[in-house]
Coordinates of N, CA and C and ligand atoms in Angstrom, one line a residue:
X1 N -2.9 24.6 -2.5 CA -2.7 23.9 -3.6 C -3.5 24.2 -4.6
X2 N -4.8 24.1 -4.1 CA -5.8 24.1 -5.4 C -6.2 26.0 -5.7
X3 N -6.1 26.5 -4.5 CA -6.3 28.1 -4.6 C -5.1 28.7 -5.2
X4 N -3.9 28.4 -5.1 CA -2.7 29.1 -5.7 C -2.4 28.3 -7.0
X5 N -2.3 27.2 -7.3 CA -1.7 26.4 -8.3 C -2.6 25.9 -9.5
X6 N -3.7 25.2 -9.0 CA -4.9 24.9 -9.9 C -5.8 25.7 -10.3
X7 N -6.6 26.6 -10.0 CA -7.3 27.5 -9.9 C -7.0 28.7 -11.2
X8 N -5.8 29.2 -10.9 CA -5.1 30.2 -11.7 C -4.5 29.9 -13.1
X9 N -4.4 28.2 -13.0 CA -4.0 27.8 -14.3 C -4.8 27.0 -15.0
X10 N -5.8 27.2 -15.0 CA -7.0 26.4 -16.2 C -7.6 25.2 -15.7
X11 N -7.6 24.9 -14.1 CA -8.2 24.2 -13.8 C -9.7 24.4 -13.4
X12 N -10.7 23.9 -14.1 CA -11.7 24.6 -14.0 C -13.1 23.4 -13.8
X13 N -12.7 22.6 -13.7 CA -13.8 21.3 -13.4 C -13.7 21.3 -11.9
X14 N -14.9 21.6 -11.4 CA -15.5 21.5 -10.0 C -15.0 20.1 -9.4
X15 N -15.5 19.1 -9.9 CA -15.2 17.9 -9.4 C -13.9 17.5 -9.3
X16 N -12.8 17.9 -10.3 CA -11.5 18.0 -10.2 C -10.7 18.5 -8.8
X17 N -11.4 19.8 -8.8 CA -10.7 20.7 -8.0 C -11.0 20.0 -6.4
X18 N -12.4 19.6 -6.3 CA -13.0 19.6 -5.0 C -12.0 17.9 -4.7
X19 N -12.3 16.8 -5.6 CA -11.2 15.6 -5.2 C -9.5 15.9 -5.0
X20 N -8.9 17.1 -5.6 CA -7.8 17.4 -5.1 C -7.5 18.1 -4.0
X21 N -8.5 18.7 -3.4 CA -8.9 19.6 -2.1 C -9.1 18.2 -1.0
X22 N -9.5 17.4 -1.2 CA -9.8 16.3 -0.3 C -8.8 15.4 -0.1
X23 N -8.3 14.7 -1.3 CA -7.3 13.7 -1.2 C -5.7 14.0 -0.3
X24 N -5.4 13.8 0.5 CA -4.1 14.1 1.1 C -2.9 13.7 0.3
X25 N -2.1 14.4 -0.1 CA -1.1 13.9 -1.2 C -0.1 13.8 -0.4
X26 N 0.1 14.1 0.9 CA 1.3 13.7 1.6 C 1.4 12.4 2.0
X27 N 0.1 11.6 1.6 CA 0.0 10.2 2.3 C 0.8 9.4 1.4
X28 N 1.0 10.0 0.0 CA 1.4 9.0 -0.8 C 2.6 9.0 -1.1
X29 N 3.5 10.1 -0.2 CA 5.3 10.2 0.2 C 5.7 9.5 1.2
X30 N 7.0 9.5 1.3 CA 7.6 9.3 2.1 C 8.8 10.1 2.3
X31 N 9.5 9.9 3.6 CA 10.8 10.5 3.7 C 11.0 12.1 3.7
X32 N 11.7 12.6 3.1 CA 11.8 14.1 2.7 C 11.1 14.7 1.9
X33 N 10.5 14.0 1.1 CA 9.3 14.4 0.0 C 8.1 14.9 0.4
X34 N 8.0 14.2 2.1 CA 6.5 14.5 2.4 C 6.3 15.7 2.8
X35 N 7.6 16.7 3.1 CA 7.1 18.2 3.6 C 7.0 18.8 2.6
X36 N 6.8 18.4 1.1 CA 7.1 19.3 0.0 C 5.9 18.7 -0.7
X37 N 4.8 18.0 0.1 CA 3.7 17.5 -0.9 C 2.8 18.3 -1.4
X38 N 2.6 19.5 -0.8 CA 1.9 20.5 -1.7 C 2.2 21.7 -2.3
X39 N 3.7 21.3 -2.8 CA 4.5 22.1 -3.4 C 4.4 22.3 -5.0
X40 N 4.5 23.5 -5.7 CA 4.1 23.1 -7.2 C 5.5 22.4 -7.8
X41 N 5.2 20.8 -7.4 CA 6.6 20.5 -8.3 C 6.3 19.0 -8.2
X42 N 7.1 18.4 -9.5 CA 7.5 16.8 -9.0 C 8.0 16.9 -7.7
X43 N 7.7 15.3 -7.3 CA 9.1 14.9 -6.2 C 9.1 13.3 -6.3
X44 N 10.4 12.9 -5.8 CA 10.8 11.7 -5.9 C 10.1 10.7 -5.1
X45 N 9.8 9.5 -5.6 CA 8.8 8.6 -4.8 C 9.7 7.0 -4.7
X46 N 11.0 7.0 -5.2 CA 11.9 6.1 -5.1 C 12.2 5.3 -6.5
X47 N 12.8 4.2 -6.4 CA 12.9 3.6 -7.8 C 13.4 4.8 -9.1
X48 N 13.8 5.8 -8.7 CA 14.4 6.8 -9.5 C 12.7 7.3 -10.6
X49 N 11.8 7.0 -9.8 CA 10.5 7.5 -10.3 C 10.3 8.9 -9.5
X50 N 9.1 9.7 -10.5 CA 8.4 10.8 -9.7 C 6.9 10.7 -9.8
X51 N 6.3 11.6 -8.8 CA 4.9 11.8 -8.7 C 4.9 13.3 -9.5
X52 N 4.1 13.1 -10.5 CA 3.9 14.6 -11.2 C 3.0 15.8 -10.2
X53 N 4.0 16.7 -10.8 CA 3.6 18.0 -10.5 C 1.6 18.4 -10.1
X54 N 1.2 18.5 -8.9 CA -0.4 18.8 -9.0 C -1.1 19.3 -10.0
X55 N -0.5 20.4 -10.6 CA -1.0 21.1 -11.9 C -1.5 20.0 -12.8
X56 N -0.2 19.4 -13.1 CA -0.6 18.4 -14.2 C -1.1 17.2 -13.9
X57 N -1.1 16.7 -12.9 CA -2.2 15.5 -12.6 C -3.5 16.1 -12.9
X58 N -3.9 17.4 -12.2 CA -5.3 18.2 -12.4 C -5.8 18.0 -13.8
X59 N -4.5 18.9 -14.6 CA -5.0 19.0 -16.2 C -5.2 17.9 -16.8
X60 N -4.6 16.8 -16.7 CA -4.6 15.6 -17.3 C -6.2 14.6 -16.9
X61 N -6.1 14.9 -15.5 CA -7.6 14.2 -15.2 C -8.5 15.0 -16.1
X62 N -8.7 16.6 -15.7 CA -9.9 17.3 -16.3 C -9.9 16.9 -17.8
X63 N -8.8 16.5 -18.6 CA -8.9 16.3 -20.0 C -9.7 14.9 -20.2
X64 N -9.8 14.1 -19.1 CA -10.4 13.3 -19.4 C -11.9 12.7 -19.6
X65 N -12.5 13.9 -18.8 CA -14.1 14.1 -18.5 C -14.8 12.9 -18.2
X66 N -14.3 12.4 -17.2 CA -14.6 11.3 -16.3 C -16.1 11.3 -16.0
X67 N -16.8 10.1 -15.9 CA -18.1 10.0 -15.6 C -18.3 9.3 -14.3
X68 N -19.5 9.4 -13.5 CA -19.5 8.3 -12.2 C -19.2 6.8 -12.9
X69 N -19.6 6.7 -13.8 CA -19.9 5.4 -14.4 C -18.5 4.8 -15.3
X70 N -17.9 5.5 -15.3 CA -16.6 5.5 -16.3 C -15.6 4.5 -15.8
X71 N -15.1 3.7 -16.6 CA -13.9 2.7 -16.1 C -12.7 3.2 -16.6
X72 N -11.6 3.4 -15.7 CA -10.5 4.1 -16.2 C -9.2 3.0 -16.0
X73 N -8.0 3.3 -17.0 CA -6.9 2.8 -16.6 C -5.9 3.6 -16.6
X74 N -4.8 3.1 -15.6 CA -3.9 4.4 -16.0 C -2.5 3.5 -16.0
X75 N -1.4 3.9 -16.6 CA -0.2 3.3 -16.9 C 0.8 3.9 -16.1
X76 N 1.3 3.4 -15.0 CA 2.4 4.1 -14.4 C 1.7 4.5 -12.9
X77 N 1.3 3.6 -12.1 CA 1.2 3.5 -10.8 C 2.0 4.4 -9.9
X78 N 3.2 4.4 -9.9 CA 4.1 4.9 -9.2 C 3.4 5.1 -7.6
X79 N 3.2 6.5 -7.2 CA 2.9 6.3 -5.8 C 1.2 5.6 -5.6
X80 N 0.3 5.8 -6.3 CA -0.8 5.8 -6.1 C -1.6 6.8 -6.2
X81 N -1.1 8.0 -6.3 CA -1.6 9.4 -6.1 C -2.8 9.5 -7.0
X82 N -2.2 9.3 -8.5 CA -3.2 9.8 -9.6 C -4.3 8.8 -9.4
X83 N -4.0 7.7 -9.2 CA -5.0 6.7 -9.4 C -6.2 6.8 -8.4
X84 N -5.8 7.2 -7.2 CA -6.6 7.9 -6.1 C -7.8 8.9 -6.1
X85 N -6.8 9.9 -7.2 CA -7.9 11.0 -7.8 C -8.6 10.6 -8.9
X86 N -8.4 9.7 -9.9 CA -9.3 8.9 -10.7 C -10.5 8.4 -10.1
X87 N -10.0 7.5 -8.7 CA -10.8 6.5 -8.4 C -12.1 7.3 -7.8
X88 N -12.1 8.5 -7.6 CA -12.9 9.5 -6.8 C -13.9 9.7 -7.9
X89 N -13.6 9.7 -9.0 CA -14.4 10.7 -10.2 C -15.0 9.4 -11.0
X90 N -14.7 8.2 -11.0 CA -15.1 7.3 -11.7 C -15.5 6.0 -10.8
X91 N -16.0 4.6 -12.0 CA -16.5 3.7 -10.9 C -15.2 2.6 -10.7
X92 N -14.2 2.7 -11.2 CA -13.5 1.4 -11.4 C -12.1 2.2 -12.1
X93 N -10.7 2.1 -11.1 CA -9.7 2.3 -11.9 C -8.7 0.9 -11.7
X94 N -8.0 0.5 -12.9 CA -6.9 -0.4 -13.0 C -6.0 0.3 -13.4
X95 N -5.1 0.0 -12.3 CA -3.2 0.9 -12.5 C -2.4 -0.1 -12.6
X96 N -1.5 0.3 -13.6 CA -0.3 -0.9 -13.8 C 0.9 -0.1 -13.6
X97 N 2.0 -1.0 -13.0 CA 3.2 -0.4 -12.6 C 4.2 -1.8 -12.6
X98 N 5.0 -1.2 -13.4 CA 6.2 -2.2 -13.9 C 7.0 -2.6 -12.5
X99 N 7.3 -1.5 -11.9 CA 8.0 -2.0 -10.5 C 7.6 -2.1 -9.3
X100 N 7.8 -3.7 -9.2 CA 7.1 -4.0 -8.3 C 6.9 -3.5 -6.8
X101 N 8.3 -3.0 -6.4 CA 8.3 -2.4 -5.3 C 7.0 -1.2 -4.9
X102 N 7.2 -0.6 -6.0 CA 6.4 0.8 -6.3 C 4.7 0.5 -6.2
X103 N 4.8 -0.7 -6.6 CA 3.1 -1.1 -6.9 C 2.9 -1.9 -5.5
X104 N 3.4 -2.3 -4.7 CA 3.3 -2.8 -3.5 C 3.0 -1.9 -2.5
X105 N 3.8 -0.7 -2.7 CA 3.7 0.3 -1.5 C 2.3 1.3 -1.9
X106 N 2.4 1.3 -3.3 CA 1.0 2.1 -3.8 C -0.3 1.4 -3.1
X107 N -0.3 0.1 -3.5 CA -1.3 -0.5 -3.2 C -1.6 -0.5 -1.9
X108 N -0.7 -0.7 -0.9 CA -0.8 -0.7 0.5 C -1.3 0.9 0.8
X109 N -1.1 1.7 0.4 CA -1.7 3.0 0.4 C -3.0 3.6 0.0
X110 N -3.2 2.7 -0.9 CA -4.7 3.0 -1.4 C -5.6 2.2 -0.6
X111 N -5.0 1.1 -0.2 CA -5.8 -0.1 0.8 C -6.3 0.9 2.0
X112 N -5.1 1.6 2.7 CA -5.0 2.2 4.1 C -6.1 3.1 4.0
X113 N -6.1 3.8 2.9 CA -6.9 5.1 2.7 C -8.4 4.9 2.6
X114 N -8.5 3.6 2.1 CA -10.1 3.4 1.5 C -10.6 3.4 0.0
X115 N -9.4 3.4 -0.7 CA -9.3 3.5 -2.2 C -9.8 2.2 -2.7
X116 N -10.9 1.7 -2.3 CA -11.2 0.2 -2.5 C -11.8 -0.1 -4.2
X117 N -12.1 0.7 -4.8 CA -12.6 0.7 -6.3 C -11.1 0.3 -7.2
X118 N -9.7 0.6 -6.7 CA -8.7 0.7 -7.7 C -8.3 -0.8 -7.5
X119 N -7.8 -1.1 -8.6 CA -7.0 -2.4 -8.5 C -5.0 -2.1 -9.3
X120 N -4.6 -2.5 -8.8 CA -3.4 -2.6 -8.8 C -2.6 -3.8 -9.5
X121 N -1.9 -3.5 -10.8 CA -1.3 -4.9 -11.5 C 0.3 -4.6 -11.9
X122 N 0.8 -5.6 -11.3 CA 2.3 -5.4 -11.9 C 2.4 -6.1 -13.0
X123 N 2.9 -5.0 -14.2 CA 3.1 -5.5 -15.5 C 3.3 -4.6 -16.2
X124 N 4.1 -4.8 -17.8 CA 4.3 -3.7 -18.4 C 3.1 -3.1 -19.1
X125 N 2.5 -2.1 -18.7 CA 1.3 -1.3 -19.1 C 1.4 -0.9 -20.3
X126 N 2.2 -1.1 -21.2 CA 2.0 -0.9 -22.6 C 1.1 -1.5 -23.5
X127 N 0.9 -2.9 -22.7 CA 0.2 -3.8 -23.1 C -1.1 -3.7 -22.7
X128 N -1.5 -2.8 -22.2 CA -2.6 -2.2 -21.6 C -3.4 -3.5 -20.3
X129 N -4.9 -3.5 -20.3 CA -5.3 -4.8 -19.2 C -6.2 -5.4 -20.0
X130 N -6.0 -5.9 -21.0 CA -7.4 -6.6 -22.0 C -8.4 -6.9 -20.8
X131 N -8.2 -7.6 -19.8 CA -9.2 -8.4 -19.4 C -10.2 -7.2 -18.8
X132 N -10.1 -6.3 -18.5 CA -11.0 -5.1 -18.2 C -11.4 -4.3 -19.0
X133 N -11.1 -4.2 -20.2 CA -11.1 -3.3 -21.3 C -12.8 -3.7 -22.0
X134 N -13.2 -2.6 -22.5 CA -12.7 -1.0 -23.1 C -12.7 -0.1 -22.0
X135 N -12.0 0.4 -22.3 CA -11.7 2.0 -21.0 C -12.2 3.0 -21.6
X136 N -13.2 4.0 -20.9 CA -13.7 5.1 -21.2 C -12.6 6.1 -20.8
X137 N -11.5 6.2 -20.2 CA -10.5 6.7 -20.0 C -9.1 5.9 -19.7
X138 N -8.0 6.5 -20.6 CA -6.9 5.9 -20.4 C -5.6 7.0 -19.9
X139 N -5.0 7.0 -18.8 CA -4.0 7.8 -18.5 C -2.9 7.5 -18.4
X140 N -1.6 7.8 -19.3 CA -0.2 7.1 -19.3 C 0.3 8.2 -18.6
X141 N 1.0 7.8 -17.4 CA 1.9 8.8 -16.7 C 3.3 8.7 -16.5
X142 N 3.9 7.9 -18.1 CA 5.3 7.8 -18.4 C 5.4 8.3 -19.9
X143 N 6.5 8.5 -20.3 CA 6.5 9.0 -21.8 C 6.9 8.2 -22.6
X144 N 5.9 7.9 -23.9 CA 6.0 6.9 -25.0 C 6.9 7.5 -25.8
X145 N 7.7 6.9 -27.1 CA 8.0 7.1 -28.2 C 7.0 7.1 -29.0
X146 N 6.2 6.1 -29.0 CA 4.9 6.5 -30.0 C 3.7 5.7 -29.1
X147 N 2.5 6.0 -29.2 CA 1.4 5.7 -28.3 C 1.1 4.3 -28.7
X148 N 1.1 3.5 -27.3 CA 1.2 1.8 -27.9 C -0.1 1.6 -28.2
X149 N -0.4 0.9 -29.5 CA -1.4 0.6 -30.2 C -2.4 -0.3 -29.3
X150 N -1.9 -1.2 -28.3 CA -2.7 -1.6 -27.3 C -3.9 -1.0 -26.8
X151 N -3.2 0.3 -26.2 CA -4.0 1.0 -25.6 C -4.9 1.6 -26.4
X152 N -4.9 2.0 -27.7 CA -5.9 2.9 -28.3 C -7.1 1.7 -28.4
X153 N -6.4 0.3 -29.0 CA -7.5 -0.5 -29.1 C -8.5 -1.1 -28.0
X154 N -8.0 -0.6 -26.8 CA -8.7 -0.9 -25.4 C -9.4 0.3 -25.1
X155 N -9.9 1.3 -25.9 CA -10.4 2.5 -25.6 C -11.8 2.4 -26.3
X156 N -12.7 2.6 -25.4 CA -14.0 2.3 -25.8 C -14.6 3.6 -26.4
X157 N -15.9 3.2 -27.1 CA -16.5 4.2 -28.4 C -16.7 5.3 -27.3
X158 N -16.3 6.6 -27.8 CA -16.3 7.7 -27.1 C -15.3 8.1 -25.8
X159 N -14.4 7.0 -25.8 CA -13.2 7.2 -24.9 C -12.0 8.1 -25.1
X160 N -11.4 8.2 -24.1 CA -10.4 9.2 -24.2 C -9.1 8.8 -23.8
X161 N -7.6 9.2 -24.1 CA -6.7 8.9 -23.6 C -5.4 9.9 -23.7
X162 N -5.2 10.1 -22.6 CA -3.9 10.9 -22.6 C -2.7 10.4 -22.3
X163 N -1.4 10.8 -23.0 CA -0.3 10.1 -22.9 C 0.4 11.4 -23.3
X164 N 1.8 11.2 -22.7 CA 3.0 12.3 -23.0 C 3.8 11.5 -24.1
X165 N 4.1 12.1 -25.4 CA 4.7 11.4 -26.2 C 6.0 12.3 -26.4
X166 N 7.1 11.2 -26.4 CA 8.2 11.9 -26.9 C 8.8 11.8 -28.1
X167 N 8.6 12.8 -28.6 CA 9.0 13.0 -30.6 C 10.2 12.9 -30.2
X168 N 11.0 12.1 -31.5 CA 12.0 11.9 -31.3 C 12.9 12.9 -31.8
X169 N 14.0 13.7 -31.0 CA 15.3 14.5 -30.9 C 14.5 16.1 -30.6
X170 N 13.4 15.6 -29.9 CA 12.4 17.1 -29.3 C 12.6 16.7 -27.8
X171 N 12.7 17.7 -27.2 CA 12.3 18.0 -25.5 C 11.7 19.2 -25.2
X172 N 10.6 19.5 -24.5 CA 9.8 18.4 -23.6 C 8.9 17.8 -24.5
X173 N 8.2 17.0 -24.0 CA 7.4 15.7 -24.6 C 5.9 16.8 -24.8
X174 N 5.3 16.2 -25.9 CA 4.1 16.4 -26.0 C 2.7 15.7 -25.3
X175 N 2.4 16.1 -24.6 CA 1.3 15.5 -24.0 C -0.2 15.8 -24.9
X176 N -0.5 14.8 -25.3 CA -1.8 14.4 -26.2 C -3.1 13.7 -25.7
X177 N -4.1 14.2 -25.8 CA -5.5 13.8 -26.0 C -6.0 13.1 -27.0
X178 N -6.2 12.0 -27.1 CA -6.9 11.3 -28.3 C -8.3 11.1 -27.9
X179 N -9.0 11.0 -28.9 CA -10.4 10.3 -28.7 C -11.1 9.7 -29.5
X180 N -11.5 8.6 -29.5 CA -12.5 7.6 -30.2 C -13.7 8.0 -30.8
X181 N -14.1 8.1 -31.8 CA -15.4 8.3 -32.1 C -15.4 7.2 -33.3
X182 N -16.4 6.2 -33.4 CA -16.5 5.1 -33.8 C -15.0 4.5 -34.3
X183 N -14.9 4.2 -35.8 CA -13.3 3.6 -35.7 C -12.3 4.6 -36.0
X184 N -12.8 5.9 -35.8 CA -11.8 6.9 -35.9 C -11.1 7.8 -34.6
X185 N -9.9 7.5 -34.4 CA -8.8 7.9 -33.4 C -8.6 9.4 -33.8
X186 N -8.7 10.5 -33.4 CA -7.9 11.4 -33.7 C -7.2 12.1 -32.4
X187 N -5.9 12.9 -32.4 CA -5.6 13.3 -31.2 C -5.6 15.2 -31.2
X188 N -5.3 15.8 -30.4 CA -5.0 17.3 -30.1 C -3.5 17.3 -29.3
X189 N -3.0 17.8 -29.3 CA -1.8 18.7 -28.1 C -2.3 19.6 -27.5
X190 N -1.8 19.3 -26.0 CA -2.2 19.9 -24.7 C -1.3 20.8 -24.7
X191 N -0.3 20.6 -23.7 CA 0.9 21.3 -23.6 C 2.3 20.2 -23.4
X192 N 3.2 21.2 -23.4 CA 4.5 20.4 -23.0 C 4.6 19.8 -21.6
X193 N 5.4 18.6 -21.6 CA 5.4 18.3 -20.1 C 7.2 17.6 -20.0
X194 N 7.2 17.1 -19.1 CA 8.5 16.1 -18.9 C 8.0 15.3 -17.7
X195 N 8.0 13.9 -18.6 CA 7.5 12.5 -17.5 C 8.9 11.9 -17.9
X196 N 8.9 10.7 -16.8 CA 9.8 9.7 -16.8 C 9.6 8.7 -18.1
X197 N 10.4 8.2 -18.6 CA 10.4 7.4 -19.8 C 9.4 6.0 -19.9
X198 N 8.7 5.6 -21.0 CA 7.6 4.3 -20.4 C 8.6 3.0 -20.6
X199 N 9.0 2.5 -20.0 CA 10.0 0.9 -20.5 C 9.1 0.1 -20.5
X200 N 9.3 -0.8 -22.0 CA 8.4 -1.8 -22.2 C 9.2 -3.0 -21.6
X201 N 8.3 -4.1 -21.5 CA 8.9 -5.2 -21.3 C 8.9 -5.5 -19.6
Ligands
SAH301 N1 1.0 8.4 -11.5 C1 2.2 8.3 -10.5 C2 3.3 9.0 -11.3 C3 4.0 8.0 -12.3 S1 5.6 7.9 -12.5 C4 1.9 8.9 -9.4 O1 0.4 9.4 -9.3 O2 2.6 8.9 -8.3 C5 5.9 7.1 -13.5 C6 5.6 5.8 -13.5 O3 5.7 4.7 -14.7 C7 6.9 5.1 -12.5 O4 6.7 4.4 -11.6 C8 7.7 3.9 -13.6 O5 8.0 2.4 -13.0 C9 6.2 3.3 -14.5 N2 6.5 2.7 -15.5 C10 7.2 2.9 -16.6 N3 6.9 2.4 -17.6 C11 6.1 1.7 -17.6 C12 5.7 0.3 -18.1 N4 5.8 0.0 -19.6 N5 4.3 0.0 -17.5 C13 3.8 -0.1 -16.1 N6 4.6 1.2 -15.6 C14 5.3 1.8 -16.3

């Protein structure tokens, strides 16, 4: 996976490559999806949701430039795989999932594998998680029509937010990297993606 999918397609951060090589992606999958764990594609994880293609996980993670002391927030825990990757590159991860069944399973997997700096919450992640804010990094793993303002508000100075944005009438979605410098928040588009929708409420 690392040699054939990540390195040839722009993943250059050695730390990201190392954790993607170390963390067993198959442990986050169940049933028939498991034997496809290292293939170059998204896979079903139940409740109509998907775990992203490894390359997308790697590039989104790399874009956040995590530091050992960073605190990260993820919206859309799904299987817990992306949270596990983040957790090995920073000090604390809060991850929010609105499907209780997925959150419970992800939480059990993360505990079983010893990812003890990850906290899983069942809630609407578009509101962020104010009690642990501000965040040095925020990763949204579902597509929003507009970037939720609470997430922007919970970004630390110098913080980064990566989010797929579903521009009205356009497909695929636009993966954007927002950065806060002082009071100013700017973004640049990274590449087109296809994520499941962010559902509020
Ligand atoms: N990062 C995951 C994949 C996420 S799939 C992994 O590594 O496996 C996107 C997830 O976002 C789905 O599980 C979906 O239920 C969740 N989701 C959608 N809208 C949400 C919201 N408002 N708050 C929290 N989670 C949400």
